[in-house]
mmCIF file of C-alpha atoms in Angstrom:
data_model
loop_
_atom_site.group_PDB
_atom_site.id
_atom_site.type_symbol
_atom_site.label_atom_id
_atom_site.label_comp_id
_atom_site.label_asym_id
_atom_site.label_seq_id
_atom_site.Cartn_x
_atom_site.Cartn_y
_atom_site.Cartn_z
ATOM 1 C CA MET A 773 16.287 -35.498 -4.999
ATOM 2 C CA GLN A 774 18.291 -33.413 -2.555
ATOM 3 C CA GLU A 775 20.865 -32.797 -5.273
ATOM 4 C CA ILE A 776 18.154 -31.342 -7.549
ATOM 5 C CA ILE A 777 16.889 -29.078 -4.788
ATOM 6 C CA ARG A 778 20.428 -27.918 -4.030
ATOM 7 C CA ASN A 779 21.054 -27.137 -7.705
ATOM 8 C CA CYS A 780 17.783 -25.223 -8.016
ATOM 9 C CA TRP A 781 18.551 -23.265 -4.847
ATOM 10 C CA ALA A 782 22.022 -22.404 -6.081
ATOM 11 C CA THR A 783 20.901 -21.324 -9.551
ATOM 12 C CA THR A 784 17.871 -19.253 -8.555
ATOM 13 C CA CYS A 785 18.070 -17.936 -5.025
ATOM 14 C CA LEU A 786 21.785 -17.419 -4.699
ATOM 15 C CA THR A 787 22.202 -15.695 -8.073
ATOM 16 C CA GLY A 788 19.563 -13.086 -7.247
ATOM 17 C CA ASN A 789 16.915 -14.257 -9.689
ATOM 18 C CA VAL A 790 14.305 -14.746 -6.980
ATOM 19 C CA LEU A 791 13.337 -12.032 -4.531
ATOM 20 C CA ILE A 792 13.267 -13.160 -0.929
ATOM 21 C CA SER A 793 10.943 -10.345 0.076
ATOM 22 C CA ASN A 794 7.586 -9.343 -1.367
ATOM 23 C CA ASN A 795 7.935 -5.645 -0.479
ATOM 24 C CA ARG A 796 7.552 -4.549 -4.109
ATOM 25 C CA ALA A 797 4.199 -6.338 -4.359
ATOM 26 C CA LYS A 798 3.100 -4.889 -1.024
ATOM 27 C CA CYS A 799 3.914 -1.351 -2.196
ATOM 28 C CA LYS A 800 1.817 -1.831 -5.337
ATOM 29 C CA ALA A 801 -1.088 -3.203 -3.317
ATOM 30 C CA LYS A 802 -0.954 -0.353 -0.774
ATOM 31 C CA SER A 803 -2.185 2.264 -3.243
ATOM 32 C CA TYR A 804 -4.999 -0.074 -4.257
ATOM 33 C CA GLU A 805 -5.904 -0.590 -0.609
ATOM 34 C CA THR A 806 -6.216 3.169 -0.125
ATOM 35 C CA GLY A 807 -8.398 3.396 -3.208
ATOM 36 C CA ARG A 808 -10.527 0.467 -2.081
ATOM 37 C CA LYS A 809 -11.483 2.320 1.070
ATOM 38 C CA ASN A 810 -12.506 5.315 -1.039
ATOM 39 C CA PHE A 811 -14.494 3.129 -3.438
ATOM 40 C CA LEU A 812 -16.951 2.346 -0.642
ATOM 41 C CA PHE A 813 -18.340 5.873 -0.916
ATOM 42 C CA HIS A 814 -19.291 5.904 -4.598
ATOM 43 C CA ASN A 815 -22.951 6.771 -4.976
ATOM 44 C CA SER A 816 -23.357 5.609 -8.576
ATOM 45 C CA VAL A 817 -21.974 3.117 -11.046
ATOM 46 C CA ASN A 818 -20.757 5.970 -13.271
ATOM 47 C CA GLY A 819 -18.835 7.475 -10.355
ATOM 48 C CA ALA A 820 -17.185 4.124 -9.669
ATOM 49 C CA LYS A 821 -16.254 3.726 -13.349
ATOM 50 C CA SER A 822 -14.786 7.231 -13.469
ATOM 51 C CA SER A 823 -12.760 6.575 -10.354
ATOM 52 C CA ALA A 824 -11.470 3.300 -11.779
ATOM 53 C CA ILE A 825 -10.403 5.059 -14.994
ATOM 54 C CA ILE A 826 -8.486 7.750 -13.116
ATOM 55 C CA TYR A 827 -6.945 5.130 -10.829
ATOM 56 C CA SER A 828 -5.736 3.072 -13.792
ATOM 57 C CA LEU A 829 -4.332 6.178 -15.526
ATOM 58 C CA VAL A 830 -2.369 7.116 -12.415
ATOM 59 C CA GLU A 831 -1.021 3.596 -11.879
ATOM 60 C CA THR A 832 -0.038 3.295 -15.549
ATOM 61 C CA ALA A 833 1.798 6.624 -15.337
ATOM 62 C CA LYS A 834 3.625 5.387 -12.233
ATOM 63 C CA ALA A 835 4.576 2.140 -13.946
ATOM 64 C CA ASN A 836 6.045 4.093 -16.887
ATOM 65 C CA HIS A 837 7.979 6.479 -14.586
ATOM 66 C CA LEU A 838 6.035 9.585 -15.635
ATOM 67 C CA ASN A 839 5.144 12.658 -13.646
ATOM 68 C CA ILE A 840 1.504 11.879 -12.816
ATOM 69 C CA TYR A 841 0.333 15.494 -12.731
ATOM 70 C CA GLN A 842 1.960 16.273 -16.079
ATOM 71 C CA TYR A 843 0.536 13.115 -17.651
ATOM 72 C CA LEU A 844 -3.022 13.882 -16.564
ATOM 73 C CA TYR A 845 -2.594 17.531 -17.572
ATOM 74 C CA THR A 846 -1.351 16.518 -21.037
ATOM 75 C CA LEU A 847 -4.203 14.040 -21.459
ATOM 76 C CA LEU A 848 -6.806 16.631 -20.553
ATOM 77 C CA LEU A 849 -5.115 19.171 -22.798
ATOM 78 C CA TYR A 850 -4.892 17.046 -25.965
ATOM 79 C CA MET A 851 -7.447 14.255 -25.680
ATOM 80 C CA PRO A 852 -10.616 16.272 -26.473
ATOM 81 C CA ASP A 853 -9.338 16.997 -29.993
ATOM 82 C CA TYR A 854 -7.892 13.550 -30.707
ATOM 83 C CA LYS A 855 -10.219 11.120 -28.911
ATOM 84 C CA ASN A 856 -11.805 9.897 -32.175
ATOM 85 C CA GLU A 857 -8.528 9.406 -34.039
ATOM 86 C CA PRO A 858 -6.683 6.124 -33.391
ATOM 87 C CA ALA A 859 -3.285 7.719 -34.039
ATOM 88 C CA GLY A 860 -4.102 10.488 -31.552
ATOM 89 C CA VAL A 861 -5.133 8.001 -28.892
ATOM 90 C CA GLU A 862 -1.946 6.018 -29.536
ATOM 91 C CA ALA A 863 0.098 9.212 -29.088
ATOM 92 C CA MET A 864 -1.505 9.691 -25.648
ATOM 93 C CA MET A 865 -0.369 6.282 -24.372
ATOM 94 C CA PRO A 866 2.250 6.503 -21.602
ATOM 95 C CA TRP A 867 4.835 4.580 -23.634
ATOM 96 C CA SER A 868 4.647 6.899 -26.660
ATOM 97 C CA ASP A 869 7.583 9.184 -27.414
ATOM 98 C CA PHE A 870 5.306 12.258 -27.314
ATOM 99 C CA ILE A 871 4.211 11.527 -23.735
ATOM 100 C CA LYS A 872 7.677 10.476 -22.572
ATOM 101 C CA GLU A 873 9.228 13.750 -23.696
ATOM 102 C CA ARG A 874 6.426 15.876 -22.202
ATOM 103 C CA CYS A 875 5.864 14.067 -18.928
ATOM 104 C CA SER A 876 9.283 12.836 -17.833
ATOM 105 C CA GLY A 877 10.741 16.202 -16.842
ATOM 106 C CA VAL A 878 9.313 19.451 -15.549
ATOM 107 C CA MET A 879 6.603 21.203 -17.545
ATOM 108 C CA ASP A 880 5.576 24.825 -17.222
ATOM 109 C CA THR A 881 1.776 24.666 -17.031
ATOM 110 C CA LYS A 882 1.514 28.439 -17.419
ATOM 111 C CA THR A 883 2.864 28.278 -20.974
ATOM 112 C CA GLU A 884 1.201 24.971 -21.900
ATOM 113 C CA THR A 885 -2.385 26.138 -22.281
ATOM 114 C CA PRO A 886 -5.110 25.085 -24.720
ATOM 115 C CA GLU A 887 -4.571 28.272 -26.718
ATOM 116 C CA ASN A 888 -0.894 27.666 -27.490
ATOM 117 C CA ARG A 889 -0.396 23.924 -27.112
ATOM 118 C CA GLY A 890 0.329 23.067 -30.766
ATOM 119 C CA GLN A 891 -0.737 19.994 -32.692
ATOM 120 C CA LEU A 892 0.154 16.352 -32.396
ATOM 121 C CA SER A 893 2.344 14.995 -35.159
ATOM 122 C CA ILE A 894 0.099 12.112 -36.223
#
């Protein structure tokens, strides 16, 4: 039995396949903890749902390494025209090429306005 434990320890922990610390999980939970304190002050169910939607959008943008401000700006800019089209909604997902090219770098919000934003290629 000790031989099995030694082999498992050598193959997992010593090769770096298992994290000794849970700091990554704690960092993810910290933003939720901050939000949880704010959720106590929702006055309606609709307000709580709206907050949960925004929270999930922000966390998804973080997980996909996007600029959060640019992602939300792009969503608010394009989504009203494409919310009823499945291809348009798919193009707004954080893993789509359209979003990655618009929200990974720096965007000039003065030139990206509703009047001159262009169309999605769907």
